[in-house]
């Protein structure tokens, strides 16, 4: 994991398996069934890094051999997917943290303005530590809006964003709105094109996951 000089809140995950899988994800020849599977697997690996900072408490237990005080997660964990594409990442995180609660925020980008439009919101009342997932941080509008919604229920220290590919433009927007929320990403790409797609990126994540191209 490395810190990014331009964006102090960005943690880039350079693990070889993450980078290998991301290359397969980016490849236009990768079909939806494999794309979805790879997004799930990569999210699991990113999840290992993002959960490193989860607070622990301790509890007295008895093993079959002796009494001991043993560590346990101090708070519930909630995985929040930004629909649709976040769902494939949530699948991977769910395997890592099967006891996690789940929330959903439905956002789509208006094709003209590129601004996020909210169409769905269902979140647990007491989310504890929140892992917000969306594979793409393009203009940053969707993630920044979702984080603003989550801040109504959780302290910023309890929030983290996990993404596969971030654009510098989106990182700038997100970090300005939420400098106190860490962002974990497999890559920081080059720039956005005129349609606010990430270059080189991986195309439209939702369409590739759900075969709606
Ligand atoms: C994609 C992606 C993000 C958003 C990123 O979703 O999954 O949510 O775009 O763009 P931004 O950083 O410029 O806001 P999209 O709006 O295409 O919806 P979908 O997941 O339903 O396809
Ligand atoms: N949404 C995507 O799915 N891909 C991009 O490159 C930008 C926004």
PDB file of C-alpha atoms and ligand atoms in Angstrom:
ATOM      1  CA  UNK A   1       0.000   0.000   0.000  1.00  0.00           C
ATOM      2  CA  UNK A   2       1.414   3.435  -0.845  1.00  0.00           C
ATOM      3  CA  UNK A   3       0.405   6.980  -0.026  1.00  0.00           C
ATOM      4  CA  UNK A   4      -0.105   9.329  -2.970  1.00  0.00           C
ATOM      5  CA  UNK A   5       1.834  12.611  -2.865  1.00  0.00           C
ATOM      6  CA  UNK A   6      -0.868  14.640  -4.658  1.00  0.00           C
ATOM      7  CA  UNK A   7      -3.742  13.194  -2.614  1.00  0.00           C
ATOM      8  CA  UNK A   8      -2.922  12.494   1.057  1.00  0.00           C
ATOM      9  CA  UNK A   9      -6.222  10.651   1.619  1.00  0.00           C
ATOM     10  CA  UNK A  10      -5.593   8.223  -1.288  1.00  0.00           C
ATOM     11  CA  UNK A  11      -4.061   4.811  -0.578  1.00  0.00           C
ATOM     12  CA  UNK A  12      -2.970   2.970  -3.716  1.00  0.00           C
ATOM     13  CA  UNK A  13      -2.906  -0.810  -3.436  1.00  0.00           C
ATOM     14  CA  UNK A  14       0.044  -2.160  -5.392  1.00  0.00           C
ATOM     15  CA  UNK A  15      -0.328  -5.838  -4.388  1.00  0.00           C
ATOM     16  CA  UNK A  16       0.696  -7.955  -7.417  1.00  0.00           C
ATOM     17  CA  UNK A  17      -2.558  -9.947  -7.442  1.00  0.00           C
ATOM     18  CA  UNK A  18      -4.609  -6.730  -7.394  1.00  0.00           C
ATOM     19  CA  UNK A  19      -2.587  -5.312 -10.284  1.00  0.00           C
ATOM     20  CA  UNK A  20      -2.791  -8.578 -12.278  1.00  0.00           C
ATOM     21  CA  UNK A  21      -6.557  -8.824 -11.862  1.00  0.00           C
ATOM     22  CA  UNK A  22      -7.037  -5.136 -12.683  1.00  0.00           C
ATOM     23  CA  UNK A  23      -5.256  -5.654 -16.016  1.00  0.00           C
ATOM     24  CA  UNK A  24      -7.676  -8.478 -16.883  1.00  0.00           C
ATOM     25  CA  UNK A  25     -10.600  -6.272 -15.794  1.00  0.00           C
ATOM     26  CA  UNK A  26      -9.426  -3.422 -18.028  1.00  0.00           C
ATOM     27  CA  UNK A  27      -9.023  -5.690 -21.093  1.00  0.00           C
ATOM     28  CA  UNK A  28     -11.929  -5.085 -23.489  1.00  0.00           C
ATOM     29  CA  UNK A  29     -11.826  -8.784 -24.472  1.00  0.00           C
ATOM     30  CA  UNK A  30     -12.839  -9.874 -20.948  1.00  0.00           C
ATOM     31  CA  UNK A  31     -16.497 -11.050 -21.090  1.00  0.00           C
ATOM     32  CA  UNK A  32     -19.079  -9.956 -18.454  1.00  0.00           C
ATOM     33  CA  UNK A  33     -19.036 -13.266 -16.544  1.00  0.00           C
ATOM     34  CA  UNK A  34     -15.277 -13.058 -16.016  1.00  0.00           C
ATOM     35  CA  UNK A  35     -15.362  -9.276 -15.516  1.00  0.00           C
ATOM     36  CA  UNK A  36     -17.836  -9.659 -12.641  1.00  0.00           C
ATOM     37  CA  UNK A  37     -15.831 -12.469 -11.059  1.00  0.00           C
ATOM     38  CA  UNK A  38     -12.592 -10.458 -11.270  1.00  0.00           C
ATOM     39  CA  UNK A  39     -14.220  -7.352  -9.761  1.00  0.00           C
ATOM     40  CA  UNK A  40     -15.427  -9.508  -6.875  1.00  0.00           C
ATOM     41  CA  UNK A  41     -12.001 -11.102  -6.344  1.00  0.00           C
ATOM     42  CA  UNK A  42     -10.213  -7.754  -6.511  1.00  0.00           C
ATOM     43  CA  UNK A  43     -12.662  -6.212  -4.031  1.00  0.00           C
ATOM     44  CA  UNK A  44     -11.845  -9.033  -1.620  1.00  0.00           C
ATOM     45  CA  UNK A  45      -8.138  -8.267  -1.861  1.00  0.00           C
ATOM     46  CA  UNK A  46      -8.748  -4.533  -1.434  1.00  0.00           C
ATOM     47  CA  UNK A  47     -11.002  -5.387   1.491  1.00  0.00           C
ATOM     48  CA  UNK A  48      -8.082  -6.986   3.263  1.00  0.00           C
ATOM     49  CA  UNK A  49      -6.262  -3.632   3.189  1.00  0.00           C
ATOM     50  CA  UNK A  50      -9.264  -1.459   3.978  1.00  0.00           C
ATOM     51  CA  UNK A  51     -10.219  -3.520   7.027  1.00  0.00           C
ATOM     52  CA  UNK A  52      -6.725  -3.238   8.527  1.00  0.00           C
ATOM     53  CA  UNK A  53      -7.778  -0.123  10.452  1.00  0.00           C
ATOM     54  CA  UNK A  54     -11.023  -1.516  11.901  1.00  0.00           C
ATOM     55  CA  UNK A  55     -11.060  -0.925  15.663  1.00  0.00           C
ATOM     56  CA  UNK A  56     -10.822  -3.945  17.959  1.00  0.00           C
ATOM     57  CA  UNK A  57     -12.109  -4.533  21.443  1.00  0.00           C
ATOM     58  CA  UNK A  58     -11.441  -7.534  23.660  1.00  0.00           C
ATOM     59  CA  UNK A  59     -13.651 -10.026  25.395  1.00  0.00           C
ATOM     60  CA  UNK A  60     -13.036 -12.764  27.941  1.00  0.00           C
ATOM     61  CA  UNK A  61     -13.638 -16.227  26.448  1.00  0.00           C
ATOM     62  CA  UNK A  62     -12.791 -19.798  27.340  1.00  0.00           C
ATOM     63  CA  UNK A  63     -11.004 -21.962  24.815  1.00  0.00           C
ATOM     64  CA  UNK A  64     -11.231 -25.729  25.402  1.00  0.00           C
ATOM     65  CA  UNK A  65      -7.862 -25.328  27.174  1.00  0.00           C
ATOM     66  CA  UNK A  66      -7.897 -22.060  29.130  1.00  0.00           C
ATOM     67  CA  UNK A  67      -9.546 -18.735  29.820  1.00  0.00           C
ATOM     68  CA  UNK A  68      -8.217 -15.787  27.854  1.00  0.00           C
ATOM     69  CA  UNK A  69      -9.069 -12.264  26.787  1.00  0.00           C
ATOM     70  CA  UNK A  70      -9.371 -12.261  22.988  1.00  0.00           C
ATOM     71  CA  UNK A  71      -9.811  -9.542  20.313  1.00  0.00           C
ATOM     72  CA  UNK A  72     -13.091  -8.929  18.487  1.00  0.00           C
ATOM     73  CA  UNK A  73     -14.289  -6.204  16.085  1.00  0.00           C
ATOM     74  CA  UNK A  74     -15.456  -3.303  18.241  1.00  0.00           C
ATOM     75  CA  UNK A  75     -18.335  -2.215  15.976  1.00  0.00           C
ATOM     76  CA  UNK A  76     -20.587  -3.625  13.293  1.00  0.00           C
ATOM     77  CA  UNK A  77     -19.364  -3.208   9.712  1.00  0.00           C
ATOM     78  CA  UNK A  78     -21.641  -2.002   6.914  1.00  0.00           C
ATOM     79  CA  UNK A  79     -20.862  -2.397   3.224  1.00  0.00           C
ATOM     80  CA  UNK A  80     -22.602   0.303   1.170  1.00  0.00           C
ATOM     81  CA  UNK A  81     -22.823  -0.212  -2.611  1.00  0.00           C
ATOM     82  CA  UNK A  82     -23.345   2.647  -5.018  1.00  0.00           C
ATOM     83  CA  UNK A  83     -25.740   1.081  -7.537  1.00  0.00           C
ATOM     84  CA  UNK A  84     -25.310  -0.535  -9.871  1.00  0.00           C
ATOM     85  CA  UNK A  85     -21.611  -1.244 -10.260  1.00  0.00           C
ATOM     86  CA  UNK A  86     -20.813  -1.269  -6.537  1.00  0.00           C
ATOM     87  CA  UNK A  87     -22.839  -4.493  -6.186  1.00  0.00           C
ATOM     88  CA  UNK A  88     -20.073  -6.593  -7.748  1.00  0.00           C
ATOM     89  CA  UNK A  89     -17.521  -5.207  -5.295  1.00  0.00           C
ATOM     90  CA  UNK A  90     -19.887  -5.754  -2.358  1.00  0.00           C
ATOM     91  CA  UNK A  91     -20.041  -9.454  -3.286  1.00  0.00           C
ATOM     92  CA  UNK A  92     -16.308  -9.773  -2.652  1.00  0.00           C
ATOM     93  CA  UNK A  93     -16.380  -7.854   0.609  1.00  0.00           C
ATOM     94  CA  UNK A  94     -19.337  -9.920   1.825  1.00  0.00           C
ATOM     95  CA  UNK A  95     -17.230 -13.065   1.513  1.00  0.00           C
ATOM     96  CA  UNK A  96     -14.550 -11.411   3.629  1.00  0.00           C
ATOM     97  CA  UNK A  97     -16.986 -10.076   6.271  1.00  0.00           C
ATOM     98  CA  UNK A  98     -20.077 -12.337   6.159  1.00  0.00           C
ATOM     99  CA  UNK A  99     -21.544 -10.662   9.255  1.00  0.00           C
ATOM    100  CA  UNK A 100     -21.516  -7.215   7.608  1.00  0.00           C
ATOM    101  CA  UNK A 101     -24.716  -5.226   7.277  1.00  0.00           C
ATOM    102  CA  UNK A 102     -25.436  -3.879   3.814  1.00  0.00           C
ATOM    103  CA  UNK A 103     -26.724  -0.593   2.504  1.00  0.00           C
ATOM    104  CA  UNK A 104     -27.490   0.663  -1.008  1.00  0.00           C
ATOM    105  CA  UNK A 105     -27.442   4.101  -2.567  1.00  0.00           C
ATOM    106  CA  UNK A 106     -28.804   4.272  -6.112  1.00  0.00           C
ATOM    107  CA  UNK A 107     -27.129   6.959  -8.219  1.00  0.00           C
ATOM    108  CA  UNK A 108     -26.795   7.383 -11.956  1.00  0.00           C
ATOM    109  CA  UNK A 109     -24.918  10.065 -13.830  1.00  0.00           C
ATOM    110  CA  UNK A 110     -27.096  12.392 -15.876  1.00  0.00           C
ATOM    111  CA  UNK A 111     -25.738  11.889 -19.412  1.00  0.00           C
ATOM    112  CA  UNK A 112     -25.762  15.649 -20.110  1.00  0.00           C
ATOM    113  CA  UNK A 113     -24.643  17.259 -16.853  1.00  0.00           C
ATOM    114  CA  UNK A 114     -22.679  14.221 -15.480  1.00  0.00           C
ATOM    115  CA  UNK A 115     -24.206  15.088 -12.107  1.00  0.00           C
ATOM    116  CA  UNK A 116     -25.335  12.162  -9.901  1.00  0.00           C
ATOM    117  CA  UNK A 117     -29.105  11.630  -9.660  1.00  0.00           C
ATOM    118  CA  UNK A 118     -30.325   9.728  -6.601  1.00  0.00           C
ATOM    119  CA  UNK A 119     -33.042   7.103  -7.180  1.00  0.00           C
ATOM    120  CA  UNK A 120     -32.694   4.766  -4.184  1.00  0.00           C
ATOM    121  CA  UNK A 121     -31.472   4.799  -0.583  1.00  0.00           C
ATOM    122  CA  UNK A 122     -31.683   2.065   2.045  1.00  0.00           C
ATOM    123  CA  UNK A 123     -29.178   2.094   4.890  1.00  0.00           C
ATOM    124  CA  UNK A 124     -28.952   0.371   8.275  1.00  0.00           C
ATOM    125  CA  UNK A 125     -29.928   2.628  11.170  1.00  0.00           C
ATOM    126  CA  UNK A 126     -26.696   1.961  13.068  1.00  0.00           C
ATOM    127  CA  UNK A 127     -24.054   1.338  10.435  1.00  0.00           C
ATOM    128  CA  UNK A 128     -20.914   1.254  12.621  1.00  0.00           C
ATOM    129  CA  UNK A 129     -17.838   1.244  10.352  1.00  0.00           C
ATOM    130  CA  UNK A 130     -18.874   1.860   6.751  1.00  0.00           C
ATOM    131  CA  UNK A 131     -17.083   0.624   3.638  1.00  0.00           C
ATOM    132  CA  UNK A 132     -18.478   2.501   0.612  1.00  0.00           C
ATOM    133  CA  UNK A 133     -17.832   0.679  -2.679  1.00  0.00           C
ATOM    134  CA  UNK A 134     -17.921   1.791  -6.304  1.00  0.00           C
ATOM    135  CA  UNK A 135     -15.426   0.615  -8.933  1.00  0.00           C
ATOM    136  CA  UNK A 136     -15.167   4.030 -10.639  1.00  0.00           C
ATOM    137  CA  UNK A 137     -14.240   7.476  -9.275  1.00  0.00           C
ATOM    138  CA  UNK A 138     -14.563   9.556 -12.453  1.00  0.00           C
ATOM    139  CA  UNK A 139     -15.777  13.129 -11.842  1.00  0.00           C
ATOM    140  CA  UNK A 140     -16.106  12.123  -8.178  1.00  0.00           C
ATOM    141  CA  UNK A 141     -19.705  13.367  -8.098  1.00  0.00           C
ATOM    142  CA  UNK A 142     -21.311  10.008  -7.266  1.00  0.00           C
ATOM    143  CA  UNK A 143     -18.897   9.037  -4.501  1.00  0.00           C
ATOM    144  CA  UNK A 144     -18.919  12.540  -2.993  1.00  0.00           C
ATOM    145  CA  UNK A 145     -22.743  12.529  -2.928  1.00  0.00           C
ATOM    146  CA  UNK A 146     -22.860   9.033  -1.374  1.00  0.00           C
ATOM    147  CA  UNK A 147     -20.323  10.032   1.276  1.00  0.00           C
ATOM    148  CA  UNK A 148     -22.366  13.159   2.091  1.00  0.00           C
ATOM    149  CA  UNK A 149     -25.425  10.927   2.622  1.00  0.00           C
ATOM    150  CA  UNK A 150     -23.426   8.579   4.881  1.00  0.00           C
ATOM    151  CA  UNK A 151     -22.080  11.479   6.953  1.00  0.00           C
ATOM    152  CA  UNK A 152     -25.664  12.085   8.106  1.00  0.00           C
ATOM    153  CA  UNK A 153     -25.427   8.777  10.020  1.00  0.00           C
ATOM    154  CA  UNK A 154     -21.750   8.098  10.652  1.00  0.00           C
ATOM    155  CA  UNK A 155     -18.705  10.018  11.810  1.00  0.00           C
ATOM    156  CA  UNK A 156     -16.110  10.559   9.056  1.00  0.00           C
ATOM    157  CA  UNK A 157     -13.582   8.392  10.990  1.00  0.00           C
ATOM    158  CA  UNK A 158     -15.975   5.474  10.491  1.00  0.00           C
ATOM    159  CA  UNK A 159     -16.143   5.910   6.694  1.00  0.00           C
ATOM    160  CA  UNK A 160     -13.886   4.548   3.925  1.00  0.00           C
ATOM    161  CA  UNK A 161     -14.285   4.545   0.134  1.00  0.00           C
ATOM    162  CA  UNK A 162     -12.987   1.624  -1.943  1.00  0.00           C
ATOM    163  CA  UNK A 163     -12.702   1.911  -5.699  1.00  0.00           C
ATOM    164  CA  UNK A 164     -10.893   0.100  -8.507  1.00  0.00           C
ATOM    165  CA  UNK A 165      -9.906   3.033 -10.699  1.00  0.00           C
ATOM    166  CA  UNK A 166      -9.775   6.718  -9.761  1.00  0.00           C
ATOM    167  CA  UNK A 167      -9.265   9.689 -12.061  1.00  0.00           C
ATOM    168  CA  UNK A 168      -7.218  12.628 -10.728  1.00  0.00           C
ATOM    169  CA  UNK A 169     -10.186  14.931 -11.424  1.00  0.00           C
ATOM    170  CA  UNK A 170     -12.496  12.741  -9.305  1.00  0.00           C
ATOM    171  CA  UNK A 171      -9.948  12.369  -6.545  1.00  0.00           C
ATOM    172  CA  UNK A 172      -9.611  16.160  -6.415  1.00  0.00           C
ATOM    173  CA  UNK A 173     -13.388  16.591  -6.052  1.00  0.00           C
ATOM    174  CA  UNK A 174     -13.746  13.825  -3.467  1.00  0.00           C
ATOM    175  CA  UNK A 175     -10.767  14.936  -1.381  1.00  0.00           C
ATOM    176  CA  UNK A 176     -11.986  18.550  -1.382  1.00  0.00           C
ATOM    177  CA  UNK A 177     -15.472  17.507  -0.186  1.00  0.00           C
ATOM    178  CA  UNK A 178     -14.285  14.784   2.217  1.00  0.00           C
ATOM    179  CA  UNK A 179     -10.609  15.280   3.139  1.00  0.00           C
ATOM    180  CA  UNK A 180     -11.172  13.174   6.257  1.00  0.00           C
ATOM    181  CA  UNK A 181     -12.405  10.035   4.435  1.00  0.00           C
ATOM    182  CA  UNK A 182      -9.678   7.656   3.210  1.00  0.00           C
ATOM    183  CA  UNK A 183      -9.906   6.344  -0.353  1.00  0.00           C
ATOM    184  CA  UNK A 184      -8.465   2.930  -1.252  1.00  0.00           C
ATOM    185  CA  UNK A 185      -7.907   2.315  -4.953  1.00  0.00           C
ATOM    186  CA  UNK A 186      -6.103  -0.178  -7.206  1.00  0.00           C
ATOM    187  CA  UNK A 187      -5.134   2.602  -9.641  1.00  0.00           C
ATOM    188  CA  UNK A 188      -4.965   6.337 -10.201  1.00  0.00           C
ATOM    189  CA  UNK A 189      -5.425   6.759 -13.955  1.00  0.00           C
ATOM    190  CA  UNK A 190      -4.485   9.528 -16.314  1.00  0.00           C
ATOM    191  CA  UNK A 191      -7.474  11.767 -17.027  1.00  0.00           C
ATOM    192  CA  UNK A 192     -11.161  11.989 -18.021  1.00  0.00           C
ATOM    193  CA  UNK A 193     -12.276  12.196 -21.652  1.00  0.00           C
ATOM    194  CA  UNK A 194     -14.882  14.653 -22.965  1.00  0.00           C
ATOM    195  CA  UNK A 195     -17.680  12.329 -21.787  1.00  0.00           C
ATOM    196  CA  UNK A 196     -16.172  12.078 -18.284  1.00  0.00           C
ATOM    197  CA  UNK A 197     -14.982   8.495 -18.842  1.00  0.00           C
ATOM    198  CA  UNK A 198     -11.711   7.484 -17.233  1.00  0.00           C
ATOM    199  CA  UNK A 199      -8.721   7.095 -19.584  1.00  0.00           C
ATOM    200  CA  UNK A 200      -7.350   4.424 -19.857  1.00  0.00           C
ATOM    201  CA  UNK A 201      -9.980   3.143 -17.355  1.00  0.00           C
ATOM    202  CA  UNK A 202     -12.016   0.053 -18.053  1.00  0.00           C
ATOM    203  CA  UNK A 203     -15.072   1.435 -19.874  1.00  0.00           C
ATOM    204  CA  UNK A 204     -18.528   1.514 -18.325  1.00  0.00           C
ATOM    205  CA  UNK A 205     -18.292  -0.649 -15.212  1.00  0.00           C
ATOM    206  CA  UNK A 206     -22.054  -1.145 -14.729  1.00  0.00           C
ATOM    207  CA  UNK A 207     -22.606  -2.088 -18.365  1.00  0.00           C
ATOM    208  CA  UNK A 208     -19.702  -4.551 -18.338  1.00  0.00           C
ATOM    209  CA  UNK A 209     -20.836  -6.162 -15.070  1.00  0.00           C
ATOM    210  CA  UNK A 210     -24.455  -6.553 -16.113  1.00  0.00           C
ATOM    211  CA  UNK A 211     -23.982  -7.077 -19.869  1.00  0.00           C
ATOM    212  CA  UNK A 212     -26.017  -3.979 -20.754  1.00  0.00           C
ATOM    213  CA  UNK A 213     -23.532  -2.606 -23.298  1.00  0.00           C
TER     214      UNK A 213
HETATM  215  C1  LIG B   1     -20.768   4.858 -12.822  1.00  0.00           C
HETATM  216  C2  LIG B   1     -19.896   4.297 -11.712  1.00  0.00           C
HETATM  217  C3  LIG B   1     -19.989   5.361 -10.657  1.00  0.00           C
HETATM  218  C4  LIG B   1     -20.095   6.626 -11.468  1.00  0.00           C
HETATM  219  C5  LIG B   1     -18.759   7.311 -11.449  1.00  0.00           C
HETATM  220  O1  LIG B   1     -22.107   4.647 -12.539  1.00  0.00           O
HETATM  221  O2  LIG B   1     -20.297   3.037 -11.258  1.00  0.00           O
HETATM  222  O3  LIG B   1     -21.105   5.219  -9.799  1.00  0.00           O
HETATM  223  O4  LIG B   1     -20.426   6.236 -12.814  1.00  0.00           O
HETATM  224  O5  LIG B   1     -18.840   8.518 -12.082  1.00  0.00           O
HETATM  225  P1  LIG B   1     -18.624   9.913 -11.353  1.00  0.00           P
HETATM  226  O6  LIG B   1     -17.414   9.771 -10.506  1.00  0.00           O
HETATM  227  O7  LIG B   1     -18.402  10.849 -12.521  1.00  0.00           O
HETATM  228  O8  LIG B   1     -19.861  10.241 -10.593  1.00  0.00           O
HETATM  229  P2  LIG B   1     -23.250   5.065 -13.574  1.00  0.00           P
HETATM  230  O9  LIG B   1     -23.732   6.441 -13.294  1.00  0.00           O
HETATM  231  O10 LIG B   1     -22.777   4.799 -14.982  1.00  0.00           O
HETATM  232  O11 LIG B   1     -24.426   4.097 -13.185  1.00  0.00           O
HETATM  233  P3  LIG B   1     -24.514   2.485 -13.265  1.00  0.00           P
HETATM  234  O12 LIG B   1     -23.562   1.935 -12.233  1.00  0.00           O
HETATM  235  O13 LIG B   1     -25.920   2.211 -12.946  1.00  0.00           O
HETATM  236  O14 LIG B   1     -24.128   2.074 -14.660  1.00  0.00           O
HETATM  237  N1  LIG B   2     -18.409   5.417 -15.042  1.00  0.00           N
HETATM  238  C1  LIG B   2     -17.859   4.280 -15.547  1.00  0.00           C
HETATM  239  O1  LIG B   2     -18.438   3.196 -15.409  1.00  0.00           O
HETATM  240  N2  LIG B   2     -16.689   4.381 -16.182  1.00  0.00           N
HETATM  241  C2  LIG B   2     -16.038   5.549 -16.358  1.00  0.00           C
HETATM  242  O2  LIG B   2     -14.943   5.554 -16.962  1.00  0.00           O
HETATM  243  C3  LIG B   2     -16.626   6.712 -15.836  1.00  0.00           C
HETATM  244  C4  LIG B   2     -17.806   6.620 -15.174  1.00  0.00           C
END
